[in-house]
XYZ file of C-alpha atoms in Angstrom:
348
model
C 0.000 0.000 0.000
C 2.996 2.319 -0.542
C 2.788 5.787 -2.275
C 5.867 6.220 -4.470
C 6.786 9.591 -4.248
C 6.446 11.752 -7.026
C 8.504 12.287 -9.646
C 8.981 16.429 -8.929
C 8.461 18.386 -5.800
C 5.317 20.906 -5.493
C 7.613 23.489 -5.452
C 5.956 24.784 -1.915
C 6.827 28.019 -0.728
C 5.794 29.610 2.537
C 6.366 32.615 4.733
C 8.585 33.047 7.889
C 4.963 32.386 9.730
C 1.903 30.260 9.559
C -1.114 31.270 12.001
C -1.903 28.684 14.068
C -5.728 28.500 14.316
C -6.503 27.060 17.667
C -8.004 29.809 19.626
C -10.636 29.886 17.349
C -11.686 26.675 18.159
C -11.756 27.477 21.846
C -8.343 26.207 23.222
C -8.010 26.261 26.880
C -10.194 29.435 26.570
C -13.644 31.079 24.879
C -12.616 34.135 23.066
C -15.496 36.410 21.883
C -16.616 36.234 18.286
C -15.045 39.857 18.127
C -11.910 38.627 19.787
C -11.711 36.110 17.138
C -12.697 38.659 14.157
C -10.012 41.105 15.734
C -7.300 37.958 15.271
C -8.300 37.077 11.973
C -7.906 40.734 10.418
C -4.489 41.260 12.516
C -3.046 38.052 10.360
C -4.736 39.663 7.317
C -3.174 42.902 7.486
C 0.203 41.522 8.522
C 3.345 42.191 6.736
C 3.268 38.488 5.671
C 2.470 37.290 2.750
C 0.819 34.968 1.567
C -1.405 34.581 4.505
C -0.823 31.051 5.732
C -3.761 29.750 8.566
C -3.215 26.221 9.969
C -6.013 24.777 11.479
C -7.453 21.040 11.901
C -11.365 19.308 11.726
C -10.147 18.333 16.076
C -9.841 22.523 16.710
C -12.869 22.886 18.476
C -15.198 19.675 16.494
C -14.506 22.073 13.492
C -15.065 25.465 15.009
C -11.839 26.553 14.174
C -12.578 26.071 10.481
C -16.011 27.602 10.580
C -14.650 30.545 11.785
C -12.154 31.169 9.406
C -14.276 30.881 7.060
C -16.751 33.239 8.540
C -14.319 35.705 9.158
C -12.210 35.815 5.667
C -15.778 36.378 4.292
C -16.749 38.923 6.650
C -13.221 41.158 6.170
C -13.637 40.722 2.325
C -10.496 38.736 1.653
C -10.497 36.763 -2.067
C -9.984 32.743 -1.300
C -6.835 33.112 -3.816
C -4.643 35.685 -1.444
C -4.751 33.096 1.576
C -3.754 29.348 2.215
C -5.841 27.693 4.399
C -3.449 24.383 5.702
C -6.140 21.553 7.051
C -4.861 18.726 9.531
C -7.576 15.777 8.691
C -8.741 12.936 10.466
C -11.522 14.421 12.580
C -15.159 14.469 11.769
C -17.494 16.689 13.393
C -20.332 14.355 15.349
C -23.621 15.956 17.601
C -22.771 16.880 21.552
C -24.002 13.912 23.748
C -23.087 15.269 27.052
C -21.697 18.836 28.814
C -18.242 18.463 26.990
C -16.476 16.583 24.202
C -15.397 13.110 24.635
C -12.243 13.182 22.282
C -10.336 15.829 24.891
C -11.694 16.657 27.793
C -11.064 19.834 29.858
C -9.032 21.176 26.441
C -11.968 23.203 24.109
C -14.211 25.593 26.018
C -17.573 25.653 25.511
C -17.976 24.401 21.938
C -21.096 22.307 20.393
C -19.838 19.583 19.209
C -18.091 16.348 19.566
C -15.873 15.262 17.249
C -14.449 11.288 15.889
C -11.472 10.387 14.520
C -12.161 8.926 11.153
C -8.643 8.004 9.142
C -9.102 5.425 6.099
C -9.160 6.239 2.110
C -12.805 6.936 2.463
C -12.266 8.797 5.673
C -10.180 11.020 4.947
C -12.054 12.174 1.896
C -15.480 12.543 4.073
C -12.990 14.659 6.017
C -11.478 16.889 3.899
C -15.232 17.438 2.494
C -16.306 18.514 5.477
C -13.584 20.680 6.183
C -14.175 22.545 2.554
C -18.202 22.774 3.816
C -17.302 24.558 7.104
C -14.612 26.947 5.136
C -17.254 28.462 3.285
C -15.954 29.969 0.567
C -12.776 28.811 1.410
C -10.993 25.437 0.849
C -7.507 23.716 1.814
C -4.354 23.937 -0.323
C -2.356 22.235 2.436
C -3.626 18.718 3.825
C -2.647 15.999 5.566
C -3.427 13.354 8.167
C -3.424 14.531 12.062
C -2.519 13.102 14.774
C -1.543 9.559 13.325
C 0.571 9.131 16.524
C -2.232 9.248 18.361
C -4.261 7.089 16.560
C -1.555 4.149 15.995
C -1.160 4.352 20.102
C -4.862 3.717 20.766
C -3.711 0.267 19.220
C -4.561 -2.564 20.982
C -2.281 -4.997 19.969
C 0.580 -5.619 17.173
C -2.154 -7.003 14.715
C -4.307 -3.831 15.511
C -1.174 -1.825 14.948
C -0.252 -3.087 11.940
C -4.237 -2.056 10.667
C -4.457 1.188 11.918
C -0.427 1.880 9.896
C -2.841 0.645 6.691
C -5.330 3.250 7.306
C -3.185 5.812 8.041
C -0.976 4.970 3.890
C -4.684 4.158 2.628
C -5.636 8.207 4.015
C -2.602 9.674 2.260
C -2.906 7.560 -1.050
C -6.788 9.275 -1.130
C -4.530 12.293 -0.412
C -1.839 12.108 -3.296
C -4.516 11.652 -5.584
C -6.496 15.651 -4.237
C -3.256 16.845 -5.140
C -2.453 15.303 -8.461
C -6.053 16.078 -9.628
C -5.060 19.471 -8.723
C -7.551 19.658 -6.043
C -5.172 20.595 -3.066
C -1.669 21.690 -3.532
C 0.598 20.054 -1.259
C 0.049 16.956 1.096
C 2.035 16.834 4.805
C 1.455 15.220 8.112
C 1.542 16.692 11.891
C 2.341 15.046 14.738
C 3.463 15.233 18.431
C 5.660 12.049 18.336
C 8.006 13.255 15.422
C 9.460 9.410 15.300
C 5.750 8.655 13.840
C 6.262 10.849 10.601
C 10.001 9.125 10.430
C 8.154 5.494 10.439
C 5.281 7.051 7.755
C 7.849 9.012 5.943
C 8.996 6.053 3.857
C 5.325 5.017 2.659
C 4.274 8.550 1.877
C 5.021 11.279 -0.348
C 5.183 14.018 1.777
C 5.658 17.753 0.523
C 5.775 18.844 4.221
C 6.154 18.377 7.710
C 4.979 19.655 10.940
C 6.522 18.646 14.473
C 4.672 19.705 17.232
C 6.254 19.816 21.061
C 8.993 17.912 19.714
C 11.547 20.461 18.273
C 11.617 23.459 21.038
C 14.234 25.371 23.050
C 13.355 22.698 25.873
C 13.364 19.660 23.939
C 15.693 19.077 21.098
C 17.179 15.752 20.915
C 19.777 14.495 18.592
C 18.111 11.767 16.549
C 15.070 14.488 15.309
C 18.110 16.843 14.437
C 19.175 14.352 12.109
C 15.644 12.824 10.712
C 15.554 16.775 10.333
C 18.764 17.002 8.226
C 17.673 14.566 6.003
C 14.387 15.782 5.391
C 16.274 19.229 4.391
C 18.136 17.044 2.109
C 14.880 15.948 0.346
C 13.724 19.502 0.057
C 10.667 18.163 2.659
C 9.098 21.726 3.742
C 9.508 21.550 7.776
C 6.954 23.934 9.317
C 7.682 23.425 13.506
C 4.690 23.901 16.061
C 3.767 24.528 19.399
C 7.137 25.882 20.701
C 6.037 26.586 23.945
C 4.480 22.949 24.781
C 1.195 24.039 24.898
C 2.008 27.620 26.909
C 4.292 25.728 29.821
C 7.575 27.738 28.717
C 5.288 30.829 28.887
C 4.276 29.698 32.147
C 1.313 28.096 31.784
C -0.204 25.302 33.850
C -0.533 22.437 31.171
C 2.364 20.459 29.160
C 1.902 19.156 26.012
C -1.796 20.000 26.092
C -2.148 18.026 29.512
C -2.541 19.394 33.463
C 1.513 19.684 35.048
C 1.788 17.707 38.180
C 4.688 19.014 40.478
C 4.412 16.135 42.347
C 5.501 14.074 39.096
C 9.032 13.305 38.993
C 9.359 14.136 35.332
C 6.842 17.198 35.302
C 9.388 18.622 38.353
C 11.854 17.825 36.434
C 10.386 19.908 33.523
C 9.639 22.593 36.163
C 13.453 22.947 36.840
C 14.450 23.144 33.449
C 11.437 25.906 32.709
C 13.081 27.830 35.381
C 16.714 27.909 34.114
C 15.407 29.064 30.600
C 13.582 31.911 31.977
C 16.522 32.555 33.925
C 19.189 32.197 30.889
C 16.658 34.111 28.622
C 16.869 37.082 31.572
C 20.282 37.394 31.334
C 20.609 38.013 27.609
C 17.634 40.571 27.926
C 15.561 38.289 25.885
C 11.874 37.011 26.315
C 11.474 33.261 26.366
C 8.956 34.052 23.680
C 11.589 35.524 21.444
C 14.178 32.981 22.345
C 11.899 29.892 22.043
C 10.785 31.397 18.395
C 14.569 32.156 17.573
C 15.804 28.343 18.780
C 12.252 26.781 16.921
C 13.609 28.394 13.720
C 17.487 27.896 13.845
C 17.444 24.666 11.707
C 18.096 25.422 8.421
C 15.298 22.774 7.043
C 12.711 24.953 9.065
C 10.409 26.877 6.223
C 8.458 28.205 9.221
C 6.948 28.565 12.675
C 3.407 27.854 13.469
C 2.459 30.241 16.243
C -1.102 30.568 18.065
C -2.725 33.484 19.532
C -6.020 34.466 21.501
C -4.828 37.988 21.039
C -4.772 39.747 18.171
C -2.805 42.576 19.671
C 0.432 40.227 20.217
C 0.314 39.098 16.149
C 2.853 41.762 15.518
C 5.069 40.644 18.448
C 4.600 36.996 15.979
C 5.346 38.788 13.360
C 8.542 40.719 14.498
C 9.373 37.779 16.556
C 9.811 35.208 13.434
C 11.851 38.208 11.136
C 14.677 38.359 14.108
C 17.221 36.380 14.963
C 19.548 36.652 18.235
C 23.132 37.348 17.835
C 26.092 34.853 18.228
C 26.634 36.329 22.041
C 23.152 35.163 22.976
C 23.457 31.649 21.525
C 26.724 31.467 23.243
C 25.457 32.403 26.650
C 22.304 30.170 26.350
C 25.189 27.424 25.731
C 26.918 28.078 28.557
C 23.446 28.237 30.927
C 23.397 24.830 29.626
C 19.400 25.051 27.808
C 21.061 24.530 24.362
C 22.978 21.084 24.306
C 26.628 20.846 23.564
C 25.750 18.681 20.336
C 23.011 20.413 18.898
C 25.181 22.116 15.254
C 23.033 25.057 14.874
C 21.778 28.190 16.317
C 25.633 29.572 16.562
C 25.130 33.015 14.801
């Protein structure tokens, strides 16, 4: 059930930046639909261009999408100045209870439940119903999210093995939206980055997107490498959620899940948040700024996906992702010991 790669590239381009589009599926948080409209025109007017918004059918059981849609109509913008990146493998189902059963405690408020749904067929009922809930508006950039998570809910090898078959079945309905000319590039996200290495070989991907895996906290030597030799292929890495969900900001939740102090390994995480903030202190830095800087210092990293629930810190993105620290900073972080020894970049 392999997909041999094709024959050229896409040729995919993107800006410094892609919007992440989570707050507008209620992450953590219910911004107001004027909130939302006010972070939707700040990426809009934004030096960058093209527009890139990254969003997923799981934001919010498709709120995310729905509002994007709502709000590119409402500010006027033609569907051909903006691309609209959808992470598929969630359908939107009816609300059974007072909150969604696919994650808990994470989206605020929102009417819906959602179901994962990854096969050839599923995928394609997916990416439909993302194009519905756009509008106007459809996806250039697709691919299939959170296959991690779905090959972990395995129950045993044989179960494993099925669930891997969906998951190449999804992207072969995939490859064929794109050389149809329906969508223009096909990718994958993921939290554990060592699932795109295992799919990597089956699929034909234009892109990638890591997500807590490659960040100022975490940074470990066998991704740097997959990394290198997805740089080699001229594989489009776009790197996500920085910050581990808000925790180097200082937020209360890891990875999208409650810290525990009393954990050994959450204390341990604790620590280490600590000595960044500390290190980023001394070279007058934020952690924001640093976190941004380290995200982007691979050279196979097209871009940063970055998430907001204000629009009044999109320019702080903005500036952020157009800046780089100098070789004094990276030096000091070094020697604070939040950079390690063998990691070959981020020098000047």
């Amino acid at each position: 059930m392999d997909i041999n790669p094709p024959s050229g590239k896409t040729g995919l381009s993107l800006p410094k930046i892609v919007f992440g589009a989570t707050s507008l599926g209620n992450l953590f948080q219910q911004a107001s639909d004027a909130e939302k409209h006010a972070i939707v025109r700040a990426w809009i007017n934004s030096s960058i261009k093209p527009v890139v918004i990254d969003s997923a059918g799981k934001y919010g059981a498709g709120l995310s999408l729905e509002v994007i849609g709502r709000e590119l109509q409402l500010l006027d913008v033609a569907p051909g100045s903006v691309i609209i990146s959808n992470k598929l493998g969630w359908r939107r189902i009816p609300l059974q209870g007072a909150e969604p059963t696919f994650e808990p405690g994470v989206w605020i408020n929102i009417e819906h439940d959602a179901v994962q749904d990854i096969s050839y067929d599923g995928i394609l009922r997916c990416w439909e119903e993302g194009n519905q809930l756009l509008g106007n508006y459809q996806a250039s950039l697709v691919s299939v999210h959170d296959p991690d998570e779905y090959l972990a809910a395995a129950s045993s090898s044989e179960d494993r093995q099925r669930r891997l078959n969906d998951i190449i079945a999804a992207y072969r309905a995939l490859c064929e939206l794109r050389d149809a000319g329906k969508v223009q590039a096909v990718g994958v996200g993921a939290k554990n980055w060592k699932v795109i290495a295992e799919l990597e070989p089956h699929c034909a991907f234009d892109w990638i997107m890591f997500a807590n895996s490659f960040t100022i906290l975490e940074h470990p030597t066998e991704l740097v490498a997959f990394m290198d030799r997805m740089a080699d292929r001229n594989v489009a890495i776009i790197n996500s959620a920085l910050f581990h969900g808000g925790f180097l900001l200082g937020g209360n939740f890891y990875n999208y899940r409650a810290i525990d102090p009393a954990n050994a390994a959450d204390a341990q995480r604790l620590q280490a948040r600590d000595a960044i903030s500390q290190a980023c202190e001394q070279i007058g830095r934020s952690v924001f700024e640093v976190g941004v800087a380290f995200g982007k210092s691979h050279p196979g990293v097209t871009a940063v996906a970055l998430s907001s629930s204000r629009a009044d810190r999109v320019p702080e993105h903005v500036a952020a992702v157009q800046q780089d620290l100098t070789c004094e900073d990276w030096q000091q972080l070094r020697a604070a010991g939040v950079i390690d020894a063998d990691y070959p970049y981020a020098r000047a």
